Every structure is written in C-alpha cells, then in structure tokens.
Short mmCIF file of C-alpha atoms in Angstrom, two decimals:
data_model
loop_
_atom_site.label_atom_id
_atom_site.label_comp_id
_atom_site.label_asym_id
_atom_site.label_seq_id
_atom_site.Cartn_x
_atom_site.Cartn_y
_atom_site.Cartn_z
CA UNK A 1 -0.05 0.13 -0.14
CA UNK A 2 1.17 3.43 -0.75
CA UNK A 3 -0.49 6.15 1.37
CA UNK A 4 -0.04 10.01 1.38
CA UNK A 5 -1.85 12.29 3.83
CA UNK A 6 -1.67 15.97 3.38
CA UNK A 7 1.91 15.91 2.30
CA UNK A 8 3.86 19.08 1.13
CA UNK A 9 7.55 19.25 -0.26
CA UNK A 10 9.68 22.23 -0.45
CA UNK A 11 12.78 22.68 -2.64
CA UNK A 12 15.15 25.54 -1.48
CA UNK A 13 17.79 26.67 -3.73
CA UNK A 14 20.41 27.10 -0.89
CA UNK A 15 20.50 25.58 2.57
CA UNK A 16 18.91 27.72 5.11
CA UNK A 17 16.79 29.59 2.77
CA UNK A 18 12.86 29.36 2.78
CA UNK A 19 12.10 27.03 -0.10
CA UNK A 20 9.05 27.07 -2.61
CA UNK A 21 6.45 24.41 -2.33
CA UNK A 22 6.62 21.80 -5.22
CA UNK A 23 3.80 19.71 -3.83
CA UNK A 24 0.83 20.94 -1.66
CA UNK A 25 -1.23 19.03 0.51
CA UNK A 26 -1.06 15.73 -1.62
CA UNK A 27 -3.31 13.07 -0.42
CA UNK A 28 -4.09 9.60 -2.05
CA UNK A 29 -4.15 5.88 -1.44
CA UNK A 30 -3.02 2.87 -3.59
CA UNK A 31 -3.94 -0.53 -2.26
CA UNK A 32 -1.60 -3.43 -2.45
CA UNK A 33 -1.55 -4.67 -6.10
CA UNK A 34 -3.23 -1.52 -7.41
CA UNK A 35 -2.16 0.36 -10.53
CA UNK A 36 -2.30 4.18 -11.08
CA UNK A 37 -1.23 6.25 -13.85
CA UNK A 38 0.12 9.76 -12.61
CA UNK A 39 -0.41 12.55 -15.30
CA UNK A 40 -0.03 16.19 -15.47
CA UNK A 41 1.68 18.79 -17.32
CA UNK A 42 5.47 19.29 -17.28
CA UNK A 43 6.77 20.86 -14.17
CA UNK A 44 3.57 19.85 -12.25
CA UNK A 45 5.52 17.79 -9.43
CA UNK A 46 5.04 14.15 -10.98
CA UNK A 47 8.83 13.47 -10.69
CA UNK A 48 8.67 15.16 -7.20
CA UNK A 49 6.03 12.90 -6.03
CA UNK A 50 7.86 9.84 -7.25
CA UNK A 51 10.85 10.71 -5.45
CA UNK A 52 8.78 10.99 -2.15
CA UNK A 53 7.46 7.34 -2.93
CA UNK A 54 10.99 5.96 -3.52
CA UNK A 55 12.38 7.74 -0.60
CA UNK A 56 14.72 10.13 -2.68
CA UNK A 57 13.13 13.35 -0.87
CA UNK A 58 11.75 14.02 2.69
CA UNK A 59 8.43 15.70 2.71
CA UNK A 60 8.24 19.27 4.56
CA UNK A 61 5.28 17.84 6.43
CA UNK A 62 2.61 15.00 6.16
CA UNK A 63 2.39 11.45 6.41
CA UNK A 64 3.76 9.15 4.11
CA UNK A 65 3.05 5.27 4.29
CA UNK A 66 5.08 2.90 1.87
CA UNK A 67 4.58 -0.74 1.82
CA UNK A 68 3.29 -0.60 5.42
CA UNK A 69 6.33 1.35 6.67
CA UNK A 70 5.94 5.02 8.00
CA UNK A 71 8.62 6.82 5.91
CA UNK A 72 9.26 9.41 8.32
CA UNK A 73 10.29 7.29 11.23
CA UNK A 74 12.64 4.81 9.75
CA UNK A 75 16.49 4.35 10.24
CA UNK A 76 18.68 4.68 7.27
CA UNK A 77 19.13 0.89 7.26
CA UNK A 78 15.62 0.58 7.24
CA UNK A 79 15.17 2.96 4.47
CA UNK A 80 17.90 1.02 2.45
CA UNK A 81 16.01 -2.33 2.92
CA UNK A 82 12.70 -0.55 1.99
CA UNK A 83 14.22 0.68 -1.23
CA UNK A 84 15.09 -2.84 -2.17
CA UNK A 85 11.28 -3.40 -2.30
CA UNK A 86 10.77 -0.72 -4.77
CA UNK A 87 11.62 -1.02 -8.35
CA UNK A 88 12.24 2.32 -9.95
CA UNK A 89 12.42 3.35 -13.53
CA UNK A 90 14.24 6.58 -13.95
CA UNK A 91 13.38 9.51 -16.53
CA UNK A 92 17.00 9.57 -17.18
CA UNK A 93 17.82 5.67 -16.87
CA UNK A 94 20.61 5.98 -14.30
CA UNK A 95 22.48 3.17 -15.45
CA UNK A 96 26.01 2.63 -14.16
CA UNK A 97 28.34 3.61 -17.19
CA UNK A 98 31.12 1.29 -16.02
CA UNK A 99 28.98 -1.90 -15.98
CA UNK A 100 27.55 -4.09 -18.64
CA UNK A 101 23.75 -4.33 -19.25
CA UNK A 102 24.08 -7.82 -17.65
CA UNK A 103 25.60 -6.36 -14.42
CA UNK A 104 23.35 -3.41 -14.34
CA UNK A 105 20.36 -5.44 -14.41
CA UNK A 106 22.00 -7.74 -11.82
CA UNK A 107 22.83 -5.03 -9.54
CA UNK A 108 19.78 -5.01 -7.33
CA UNK A 109 19.78 -8.77 -6.84
CA UNK A 110 23.68 -8.36 -5.78
CA UNK A 111 22.56 -5.68 -3.42
CA UNK A 112 20.17 -8.16 -1.99
CA UNK A 113 22.87 -10.84 -1.79
CA UNK A 114 21.27 -13.19 -3.89
CA UNK A 115 22.98 -16.29 -5.35
CA UNK A 116 24.82 -15.97 -8.67
CA UNK A 117 22.85 -18.90 -10.01
CA UNK A 118 19.59 -17.31 -9.46
CA UNK A 119 21.01 -13.88 -10.43
CA UNK A 120 22.13 -15.54 -13.96
CA UNK A 121 18.74 -17.22 -14.51
CA UNK A 122 16.43 -14.00 -13.74
CA UNK A 123 18.60 -11.44 -15.53
CA UNK A 124 19.02 -13.48 -18.52
CA UNK A 125 15.17 -14.14 -18.57
CA UNK A 126 14.35 -10.34 -18.04
CA UNK A 127 16.94 -9.35 -20.70
CA UNK A 128 15.18 -11.77 -22.92
CA UNK A 129 11.91 -10.17 -22.28
CA UNK A 130 13.11 -6.65 -23.03
CA UNK A 131 14.82 -8.07 -26.36
CA UNK A 132 18.45 -7.36 -25.08
CA UNK A 133 19.59 -10.95 -24.73
CA UNK A 134 22.10 -10.63 -27.33
CA UNK A 135 23.57 -7.43 -25.66
CA UNK A 136 24.29 -8.71 -22.24
CA UNK A 137 27.95 -7.56 -22.36
CA UNK A 138 27.44 -4.06 -24.13
CA UNK A 139 27.96 -0.83 -21.80
CA UNK A 140 25.18 1.79 -21.73
CA UNK A 141 27.18 4.26 -23.95
CA UNK A 142 27.12 1.48 -26.53
CA UNK A 143 23.57 1.19 -26.66
CA UNK A 144 20.70 3.41 -28.05
CA UNK A 145 18.48 5.40 -25.76
CA UNK A 146 15.69 3.07 -26.31
CA UNK A 147 17.83 0.19 -25.41
CA UNK A 148 19.12 1.83 -22.28
CA UNK A 149 15.63 2.69 -21.25
CA UNK A 150 14.83 -1.29 -21.54
CA UNK A 151 17.91 -1.98 -19.51
CA UNK A 152 16.42 0.60 -16.92
CA UNK A 153 13.22 -1.07 -16.72
CA UNK A 154 14.76 -4.71 -16.48
CA UNK A 155 16.79 -3.49 -13.61
CA UNK A 156 13.73 -2.10 -11.96
CA UNK A 157 11.71 -5.38 -12.13
CA UNK A 158 14.26 -8.02 -12.20
CA UNK A 159 13.97 -8.46 -8.26
CA UNK A 160 10.35 -8.90 -8.46
CA UNK A 161 9.67 -5.47 -6.34
CA UNK A 162 6.59 -5.17 -4.29
CA UNK A 163 6.04 -1.52 -5.49
CA UNK A 164 7.08 -0.29 -9.22
CA UNK A 165 7.56 3.29 -9.59
CA UNK A 166 8.12 4.37 -13.30
CA UNK A 167 8.82 7.96 -14.52
CA UNK A 168 8.00 8.05 -18.37
CA UNK A 169 9.11 4.43 -18.86
CA UNK A 170 8.26 4.23 -22.39
CA UNK A 171 9.29 7.74 -23.41
CA UNK A 172 12.12 6.58 -25.66
CA UNK A 173 10.65 3.39 -26.94
CA UNK A 174 8.79 2.65 -30.19
CA UNK A 175 5.10 1.71 -30.03
CA UNK A 176 5.90 -2.24 -30.44
CA UNK A 177 8.50 -1.95 -27.54
CA UNK A 178 6.19 0.17 -25.38
CA UNK A 179 3.38 -2.56 -25.87
CA UNK A 180 5.65 -5.15 -24.92
CA UNK A 181 6.85 -3.50 -21.59
CA UNK A 182 3.41 -2.62 -20.61
CA UNK A 183 2.65 -6.40 -21.02
CA UNK A 184 5.54 -7.16 -18.58
CA UNK A 185 4.26 -4.48 -16.17
CA UNK A 186 0.80 -5.55 -16.32
CA UNK A 187 1.92 -9.14 -15.79
CA UNK A 188 3.83 -7.97 -12.61
CA UNK A 189 0.83 -6.10 -11.44
CA UNK A 190 -1.36 -9.33 -11.71
CA UNK A 191 1.18 -10.77 -9.73
CA UNK A 192 0.60 -8.40 -6.83
CA UNK A 193 3.29 -5.76 -7.54
CA UNK A 194 1.74 -2.25 -6.81
CA UNK A 195 2.52 0.03 -9.81
CA UNK A 196 2.50 3.76 -10.17
CA UNK A 197 3.54 5.22 -13.57
CA UNK A 198 4.16 8.78 -14.44
CA UNK A 199 3.69 9.60 -18.08
CA UNK A 200 2.58 12.17 -20.83
CA UNK A 201 1.66 9.44 -23.18
CA UNK A 202 -2.05 9.83 -23.14
CA UNK A 203 -2.66 7.09 -25.83
CA UNK A 204 -1.01 4.68 -23.56
CA UNK A 205 -3.11 5.62 -20.70
CA UNK A 206 -6.17 5.18 -22.67
CA UNK A 207 -4.99 1.71 -23.98
CA UNK A 208 -4.47 0.35 -20.48
CA UNK A 209 -7.41 1.66 -18.53
CA UNK A 210 -6.63 2.40 -14.69
CA UNK A 211 -7.38 4.99 -12.01
CA UNK A 212 -5.28 8.23 -12.60
CA UNK A 213 -3.74 10.61 -10.24
CA UNK A 214 -3.47 14.00 -11.88
CA UNK A 215 -1.23 16.74 -10.65
CA UNK A 216 -1.36 20.41 -11.70
CA UNK A 217 1.00 22.97 -10.12
CA UNK A 218 1.61 20.93 -7.05
CA UNK A 219 -1.81 19.88 -6.16
CA UNK A 220 -3.76 16.85 -6.65
CA UNK A 221 -6.69 17.51 -9.20
CA UNK A 222 -7.93 13.95 -10.01
CA UNK A 223 -7.81 10.86 -7.84
CA UNK A 224 -9.27 7.96 -9.35
CA UNK B 1 27.15 -5.93 -2.05
CA UNK B 2 29.12 -8.15 -4.35
CA UNK B 3 32.86 -8.43 -4.37
CA UNK B 4 33.20 -7.01 -7.92
CA UNK B 5 34.06 -3.52 -8.72
CA UNK B 6 30.47 -2.50 -9.34
CA UNK B 7 31.36 1.31 -8.04
CA UNK B 8 34.42 1.53 -10.40
CA UNK B 9 36.66 2.30 -7.18
CA UNK B 10 39.67 0.94 -9.26
CA UNK B 11 39.75 4.37 -11.09
CA UNK B 12 38.16 6.44 -8.48
CA UNK B 13 41.03 5.37 -5.75
CA UNK B 14 43.86 5.46 -7.82
CA UNK B 15 46.69 2.76 -7.31
CA UNK B 16 49.35 5.45 -7.87
CA UNK B 17 49.01 8.45 -5.88
CA UNK B 18 47.56 7.27 -2.62
CA UNK B 19 50.16 4.35 -2.15
CA UNK B 20 52.96 6.84 -2.95
CA UNK B 21 52.09 9.36 -0.27
CA UNK B 22 51.44 6.54 2.31
CA UNK B 23 54.90 5.25 1.42
CA UNK B 24 56.41 8.43 1.98
CA UNK B 25 54.60 8.75 5.39
CA UNK B 26 55.68 5.27 6.27
CA UNK B 27 59.33 6.08 5.31
CA UNK B 28 59.27 9.12 7.94
CA UNK B 29 57.39 6.71 10.44
CA UNK B 30 60.06 4.06 10.08
CA UNK B 31 62.63 6.73 11.01
CA UNK B 32 60.58 7.91 13.94
CA UNK B 33 60.02 4.54 15.07
CA UNK B 34 63.76 3.66 14.97
CA UNK B 35 64.59 7.00 16.63
CA UNK B 36 62.14 5.91 19.51
CA UNK B 37 63.74 2.52 19.82
CA UNK B 38 67.19 4.03 19.34
CA UNK B 39 66.89 6.62 21.91
CA UNK B 40 65.57 4.20 24.50
CA UNK B 41 68.42 1.82 23.81
CA UNK B 42 71.01 4.51 23.85
CA UNK B 43 69.40 6.05 27.19
CA UNK B 44 69.50 2.51 28.84
CA UNK B 45 73.55 1.86 27.75
CA UNK B 46 74.43 5.53 28.76
CA UNK B 47 72.75 5.38 32.13
CA UNK B 48 74.02 2.26 32.95
CA UNK B 49 77.65 3.19 32.08
CA UNK B 50 77.35 6.71 33.58
CA UNK B 51 75.59 5.84 36.92
CA UNK B 52 77.82 3.08 37.63
CA UNK B 53 81.14 4.75 37.52
CA UNK B 54 82.83 6.33 40.59
CA UNK B 55 85.87 8.48 40.73
CA UNK B 56 87.26 9.19 44.25
CA UNK B 57 89.89 12.01 44.63
CA UNK B 58 92.08 11.80 47.92
CA UNK B 59 93.99 14.95 48.47
CA UNK B 60 97.35 14.67 50.36
CA UNK B 61 97.05 10.93 50.05
CA UNK B 62 100.31 10.22 52.11
CA UNK B 63 99.41 12.31 55.05
CA UNK B 64 97.95 10.60 57.98
CA UNK B 65 94.16 9.70 58.17
CA UNK B 66 91.57 10.73 60.75
CA UNK B 67 92.51 7.80 63.01
CA UNK B 68 96.36 8.55 62.67
CA UNK B 69 97.29 4.77 62.00
CA UNK B 70 97.58 4.81 58.35
CA UNK B 71 97.83 7.37 55.35
CA UNK B 72 94.49 8.79 54.20
CA UNK B 73 94.91 6.85 50.89
CA UNK B 74 95.10 3.65 52.61
CA UNK B 75 92.30 4.74 55.06
CA UNK B 76 90.01 5.45 52.05
CA UNK B 77 90.96 2.26 50.31
CA UNK B 78 90.25 0.32 53.46
CA UNK B 79 86.81 1.91 53.74
CA UNK B 80 85.86 1.48 50.25
CA UNK B 81 86.73 -2.47 50.47
CA UNK B 82 84.25 -2.55 53.49
CA UNK B 83 81.53 -0.46 51.69
CA UNK B 84 78.47 -2.45 50.10
CA UNK B 85 77.82 -1.38 46.65
CA UNK B 86 81.44 -0.42 45.79
CA UNK B 87 82.97 -2.91 43.37
CA UNK B 88 86.74 -3.22 41.88
CA UNK B 89 88.13 -0.07 43.53
CA UNK B 90 91.27 0.57 41.75
CA UNK B 91 94.19 3.06 42.42
CA UNK B 92 95.12 4.77 39.24
CA UNK B 93 98.50 4.57 38.36
CA UNK B 94 100.93 7.59 37.56
CA UNK B 95 100.57 6.88 33.97
CA UNK B 96 96.99 6.87 34.00
CA UNK B 97 96.80 10.35 35.90
CA UNK B 98 99.04 11.53 33.39
CA UNK B 99 97.07 10.92 30.70
CA UNK B 100 94.13 12.49 32.43
CA UNK B 101 95.92 15.55 33.10
CA UNK B 102 97.84 15.87 30.01
CA UNK B 103 95.46 18.20 28.08
CA UNK B 104 95.81 20.78 30.76
CA UNK B 105 99.43 20.36 32.62
CA UNK B 106 101.46 18.77 29.90
CA UNK B 107 102.78 15.12 29.41
CA UNK B 108 104.49 14.61 32.84
CA UNK B 109 102.13 16.37 35.38
CA UNK B 110 103.40 14.34 38.25
CA UNK B 111 106.97 15.65 37.82
CA UNK B 112 106.02 19.32 38.16
CA UNK B 113 105.92 19.12 41.87
CA UNK B 114 102.31 19.78 42.31
CA UNK B 115 100.34 18.41 45.23
CA UNK B 116 98.18 16.13 43.15
CA UNK B 117 95.38 13.89 44.73
CA UNK B 118 95.35 10.15 44.31
CA UNK B 119 92.42 8.93 42.18
CA UNK B 120 90.52 5.61 42.69
CA UNK B 121 88.14 4.32 40.38
CA UNK B 122 85.24 2.07 41.06
CA UNK B 123 82.02 0.79 39.97
CA UNK B 124 78.97 1.52 41.88
CA UNK B 125 76.57 -1.48 42.12
CA UNK B 126 74.22 -0.22 44.95
CA UNK B 127 70.39 -0.13 44.75
CA UNK B 128 70.59 3.42 46.07
CA UNK B 129 72.27 6.69 45.16
CA UNK B 130 75.99 6.77 45.97
CA UNK B 131 75.49 10.02 47.51
CA UNK B 132 76.45 9.15 51.15
CA UNK B 133 79.69 7.78 49.89
CA UNK B 134 81.42 11.16 49.87
CA UNK B 135 80.30 11.73 53.69
CA UNK B 136 81.57 8.36 55.03
CA UNK B 137 85.03 8.57 53.24
CA UNK B 138 85.18 12.22 54.35
CA UNK B 139 85.11 10.93 57.94
CA UNK B 140 88.39 8.78 57.30
CA UNK B 141 89.81 11.14 55.09
CA UNK B 142 88.70 14.85 55.13
CA UNK B 143 88.41 16.40 51.80
CA UNK B 144 87.88 13.33 49.80
CA UNK B 145 85.88 13.96 46.83
CA UNK B 146 83.32 11.38 45.17
CA UNK B 147 82.30 11.95 41.61
CA UNK B 148 79.46 9.77 40.74
CA UNK B 149 77.99 9.48 37.25
CA UNK B 150 74.43 9.74 38.50
CA UNK B 151 74.36 13.54 37.61
CA UNK B 152 75.42 12.83 34.17
CA UNK B 153 73.16 9.97 34.03
CA UNK B 154 70.02 11.91 35.08
CA UNK B 155 71.06 14.40 32.24
CA UNK B 156 71.40 11.73 29.61
CA UNK B 157 67.87 10.38 30.86
CA UNK B 158 66.21 13.96 30.42
CA UNK B 159 68.06 14.31 26.88
CA UNK B 160 67.00 10.73 25.78
CA UNK B 161 63.67 11.00 27.11
CA UNK B 162 63.12 14.17 25.37
CA UNK B 163 64.25 12.45 21.96
CA UNK B 164 61.81 9.62 22.76
CA UNK B 165 59.10 12.43 23.19
CA UNK B 166 60.05 13.88 19.97
CA UNK B 167 59.94 10.64 17.89
CA UNK B 168 56.61 9.82 19.41
CA UNK B 169 55.39 13.21 18.23
CA UNK B 170 56.70 12.80 14.81
CA UNK B 171 54.89 9.30 14.81
CA UNK B 172 51.56 10.86 15.81
CA UNK B 173 52.11 13.68 13.10
CA UNK B 174 52.67 11.04 10.35
CA UNK B 175 49.75 9.02 11.50
CA UNK B 176 47.60 12.13 11.36
CA UNK B 177 48.84 13.13 7.70
CA UNK B 178 48.25 9.76 6.58
CA UNK B 179 44.81 9.93 7.87
CA UNK B 180 44.43 13.18 5.98
CA UNK B 181 45.92 11.79 2.98
CA UNK B 182 43.46 8.95 3.20
CA UNK B 183 40.47 11.16 3.82
CA UNK B 184 41.27 13.42 0.77
CA UNK B 185 41.65 10.48 -1.38
CA UNK B 186 38.46 9.17 -0.20
CA UNK B 187 36.51 12.24 -0.76
CA UNK B 188 38.04 12.55 -4.20
CA UNK B 189 37.03 9.17 -5.03
CA UNK B 190 33.50 9.94 -3.62
CA UNK B 191 33.26 13.19 -5.67
CA UNK B 192 34.31 11.19 -8.87
CA UNK B 193 31.78 8.18 -8.48
CA UNK B 194 29.04 10.67 -6.89
CA UNK B 195 26.23 9.60 -9.66
CA UNK B 196 27.25 5.92 -9.25
CA UNK B 197 27.05 5.88 -5.40
CA UNK B 198 23.67 7.82 -5.75
CA UNK B 199 22.19 5.24 -8.01
CA UNK B 200 23.39 2.46 -5.91
CA UNK B 201 22.04 4.06 -2.68
CA UNK B 202 18.89 4.43 -4.30
CA UNK B 203 18.86 0.90 -5.33
CA UNK B 204 18.99 -0.04 -1.54
CA UNK B 205 22.74 -0.28 -0.73
CA UNK B 206 23.25 -0.02 2.85
CA UNK B 207 25.69 2.77 3.90
CA UNK B 208 28.05 0.01 5.56
CA UNK B 209 28.11 -1.68 2.18
CA UNK B 210 29.48 1.11 0.49
CA UNK B 211 31.66 2.28 3.10
CA UNK B 212 33.07 -1.28 3.15
CA UNK B 213 33.93 -1.07 -0.59
CA UNK B 214 35.58 2.09 -0.22
CA UNK B 215 37.33 1.02 2.91
CA UNK B 216 38.59 -2.31 1.21
CA UNK B 217 39.94 -0.61 -1.56
CA UNK B 218 41.69 2.06 0.57
CA UNK B 219 43.18 -0.35 3.12
CA UNK B 220 44.61 -2.63 0.14
CA UNK B 221 46.17 0.66 -1.11
CA UNK B 222 47.23 1.87 2.07
CA UNK B 223 48.81 -1.25 3.16
CA UNK B 224 50.83 -1.80 0.04
CA UNK B 225 52.23 1.94 0.08
CA UNK B 226 53.12 1.63 3.83
CA UNK B 227 55.03 -1.90 3.33
CA UNK B 228 56.90 -0.10 0.19
CA UNK B 229 57.80 2.81 2.46
CA UNK B 230 58.93 0.64 5.21
CA UNK B 231 60.96 -1.69 3.01
CA UNK B 232 62.63 1.47 1.59
CA UNK B 233 63.62 2.65 4.88
CA UNK B 234 65.48 -0.50 5.70
CA UNK B 235 68.70 0.59 4.12
CA UNK B 236 68.76 3.77 5.87
CA UNK B 237 67.90 2.31 9.06
CA UNK B 238 70.73 -0.18 8.64
CA UNK B 239 73.28 2.59 8.01
CA UNK B 240 72.09 4.63 11.02
CA UNK B 241 72.17 1.41 13.08
CA UNK B 242 75.86 0.95 11.98
CA UNK B 243 76.80 4.62 12.94
CA UNK B 244 74.96 4.33 16.39
CA UNK B 245 76.49 0.84 17.30
CA UNK B 246 79.43 2.35 19.05
CA UNK B 247 77.36 4.58 21.28
CA UNK B 248 74.93 1.66 22.14
CA UNK B 249 77.75 -0.88 22.94
CA UNK B 250 76.21 -3.53 20.47
CA UNK B 251 79.27 -4.71 19.17
CA UNK B 252 78.44 -3.93 15.57
CA UNK B 253 81.28 -2.69 13.35
CA UNK B 254 80.43 0.60 11.69
CA UNK B 255 79.65 0.29 8.11
CA UNK B 256 79.28 -3.57 8.60
CA UNK B 257 76.49 -6.11 8.98
CA UNK B 258 73.80 -4.46 6.59
CA UNK B 259 70.27 -5.22 7.63
CA UNK B 260 71.91 -7.45 10.35
CA UNK B 261 72.53 -4.04 12.21
CA UNK B 262 68.92 -3.55 12.97
CA UNK B 263 68.10 -4.50 16.50
CA UNK B 264 65.62 -7.05 17.41
CA UNK B 265 63.01 -4.98 18.77
CA UNK B 266 63.12 -2.79 15.53
CA UNK B 267 62.60 -5.98 13.51
CA UNK B 268 59.60 -6.87 15.77
CA UNK B 269 58.00 -3.41 15.55
CA UNK B 270 58.60 -2.50 11.76
CA UNK B 271 55.80 -4.97 10.49
CA UNK B 272 53.37 -2.89 12.84
CA UNK B 273 53.49 0.02 10.56
CA UNK B 274 51.96 -1.39 7.48
CA UNK B 275 49.15 -2.92 9.69
CA UNK B 276 48.97 0.27 11.76
CA UNK B 277 48.50 2.32 8.31
CA UNK B 278 45.97 -0.39 7.11
CA UNK B 279 44.02 0.31 10.19
CA UNK B 280 44.34 4.00 9.63
CA UNK B 281 43.19 3.77 6.22
CA UNK B 282 40.24 1.57 7.09
CA UNK B 283 38.91 3.50 9.90
CA UNK B 284 39.62 6.99 8.04
CA UNK B 285 37.80 5.89 4.83
CA UNK B 286 34.91 4.14 6.84
CA UNK B 287 34.32 7.70 8.71
CA UNK B 288 34.81 9.74 5.41
CA UNK B 289 32.23 7.67 3.48
CA UNK B 290 29.72 7.44 6.00
CA UNK B 291 29.62 11.09 6.66
CA UNK B 292 29.43 11.83 3.15
CA UNK B 293 26.41 9.26 2.57
CA UNK B 294 24.87 11.08 5.36
CA UNK B 295 24.20 13.95 2.78
CA UNK B 296 21.94 11.44 0.84
CA UNK B 297 18.47 10.79 1.82
#
C-alpha cells in the first residue's frame, strides 16, 4: 500500500533559505496490487511525487506510508531495505556507465545478496523479455536510448519488487517495445506488484485503463 | 554488495598517488620508530655506564688519616673495601693520571711538583644513590671527593627522554597526515563516483556496504604503500644503526652487517607499520564515506 496524507514538499535553492512549495497537500492511497497512472503537465510535480515514494526526498510535512512502513520514522538501514522492495524506472535511466547491461540489471539482486545462479537465471530471462539477450556485455554508452531505457526497466523489475515506480518508462521506446513493456508491467501487477507510472503518453493511458492521479501546479486535481 | 568492482573504485581510488603518499609517510614513520627505539636503547646503555662509574679523589694521600694509624689513601681504600655496593676499587697509576691531566698540564704532570690527589676508580653497584659515599669517606680522610656519574646519568635520561618524546610526536604527526591523505583520497573518489553511489544508494545499498567497498580498496592501497615505504627505509635504518653501534655498545662494526645491524626490537615493530597504516586507512575511509553518505536521503 502507498498512502499520502496532506504531504507537502519544498525545494530550496540554498540551504537555510525558505524553499518554494513543489507539492501542496497531496493525499491519495493505492492499495496493495493497485495500478495508477500519474499524469499532469511538465513541471506539475510528478517526478517530485515519485521521489517521495522511492525515498529520494523527505516531505516538508505530512504522512507517508510505503508498503506498510511510515517513511518519516525509519532508520537509514530500514530505508535502504525498503528501497530494495521498490523498483524504480528513472526518467534519465541512471545506469552505471562502467557496468555491462547484464551487471546493471543484476545490481539490485546483488545488493540483496542473491546467489549468482539465481541472478544469472533471472537476469537472462528479463533481458530476453526486453529483447536485449544478445547485448548482455554491452555498456550503456554502446546502446541506443531505447535500449538503455529497456535496461533500466529490466533492472527495476528483475528483483520482483512489491512496488514499481516508473517515470516516463516508454518515453524512448517505439510503439511495439512500449506495448511489450506494458505487458510485462501489467503481468507483474497481476502477480501483486503495486504500480505507479508517470507519463505524458495519453494514448498509452487510454490503451491500459486504470485509475489516474493528476497533478497540476503541485496539487492533486484528480484521484481515481 | 558483491565483491566485483561495481562502483568503479579501481579508477576512483588510484593505485598510484595514494600508495606513494602513504609510502612517504611510512618511510618517515619508520625513521621515527627507529628513533624512539634507538634513543631508548642508547639511554639505557649510557645511563648504566654513567651511573655505575665512581671517581674518588684523595688529596694529600700520604698524610695520616683521621685515626692517625694509616695514610689517608690507605684509610680510604680500606673504607671502600668494606662498603657494600662498591666494586673493583682500583688506584690509578701515575701513567693513567698523566693521561688524564695531559691536556691541561702537559705530558708528565706528576713531575711538576704539584700536590696532586690520588685517584681511585670503582664501580657502583648499589641499589640506592651513591650520595652518602662522600660523607663516609670524608670521615676517614677529610676532603675526599666522590664524583658519581649519577648526575650525568640524569642529564642523559632527560635528553634521551626528550628525544623519545620528539620521536613519538613525529609518529603521531605522520599518522595524522596519513589519515588526512586517506580522507582526501576518499573524498576525491566519492566526488568522482557521486552519480554511481547515488544510484546504488537508491537501489537499496546500505551505507555500511558502500563504506566497506571504499574501505577495502583504501586499506589495500594504504597497506601496500606502507609496506613499500617501510621496506625502502630499511637500508637507511641499517646505515644509521651501524653509525649508532659504538654508542649503544652493541658490538656492531660501523659500516658492516647491513640489515643485520638492525636491533631485534626494531625488526619486531617495523611490521606493525603497514598494519597500523592499514588500520588508519580503514577507519578513516569508513568515517569519511559514512559522513558523506549522510548527505544522501
């Protein structure tokens, strides 16, 4: 479950200076196994909201519950362990440039101290799913933007997270690849993974109907 | 986190600059350590030698002593023979006295007709200070002077104690500089791998895991550099040991013996330097990385 109650987020340009509100009084709830589209114009605060979910930001005020854990009251170790249960697809991919496609995808499993046998089976399988089974040893700078995005998606889902957070996951993909990846994500969702996807792609939203969270100027204007 | 170099630390923590700087620090630390041990050894040898030497001057040695039965010299010699703690009292010959006085009075001072005292040398093996010796001898032959080496021994002790303190301070400074070098290298590595560490942190890496990766790399580099610096210091230490040998009474011939000139305590403590450096590297990098990670959410 993901639950926000009256959550505010401020960004300040310099430490100690009063920041401006990026999110204002956001409240919503996504049950376990739920699926939500997160929409809104550029600069509305979609990425900031996702950052709060995957614990990359702290709210200025409000209550956040992620997978049954109250985010404001956890130790750094607990936060790290919680992050391992969250798969994140970043808008800018955030792949490690010195690692191969295989090692990038394997990273979350290695962080969780999974055995190499299991890692090899799962990573190979997921790379086959995203159509990159023949580029295992390629480094990110040897891959196209679309291929990098597929690697990022594979990394986010390989450890079968309880919560999948994706920021424009199909932005660099052609329609066929986007369809294929949405099949993967909806399959994960059917297996119990809670999914929240921020997107501008309204055609995709129409093709996969699900409740929407819409944000405009830092405020939630649609929930459901 | 897996054992592979996921963070790219082989590039971020260079295997050249950090080991070289630590090697230089270890070279200095080896000299400081040797200085500490050498000054302790020299202090021990010099204090034993100086504090054990007694020189007794008996003026008018042929005059009657206090009892009037024997000469003053014979009375002092008899008293010395009875005193506990005094060993090997020996009357210096005329030749020996001439040698002592030659710098001031010429080659044959005893022929000048001067009223020279007789000189007795002895060793003091008593547990306490030989201060009371002069008073006892003054009773059988008034005016008898006892020159104990204790004063010189105390001065030598003060000097060598100061040298040891200085060497210890040098070691501390070297350790502090080594820690600073490791901290700067770790911060440079963190700055170079900021994006990578932020990503890995976001994927759920524990602070301890990330710090351990940095510490492992830093510890290996620091230990290697320290071992190199210590080995590089060995020839210099052997040369210094050969120079100091005559003063320490070790029987080593100056210029001979090579590394065998090094005393056993130094051989026992030099291997501690790479271990201590590795410890400094591990602790410093842990503190530096964990503090840096506190800046991440």
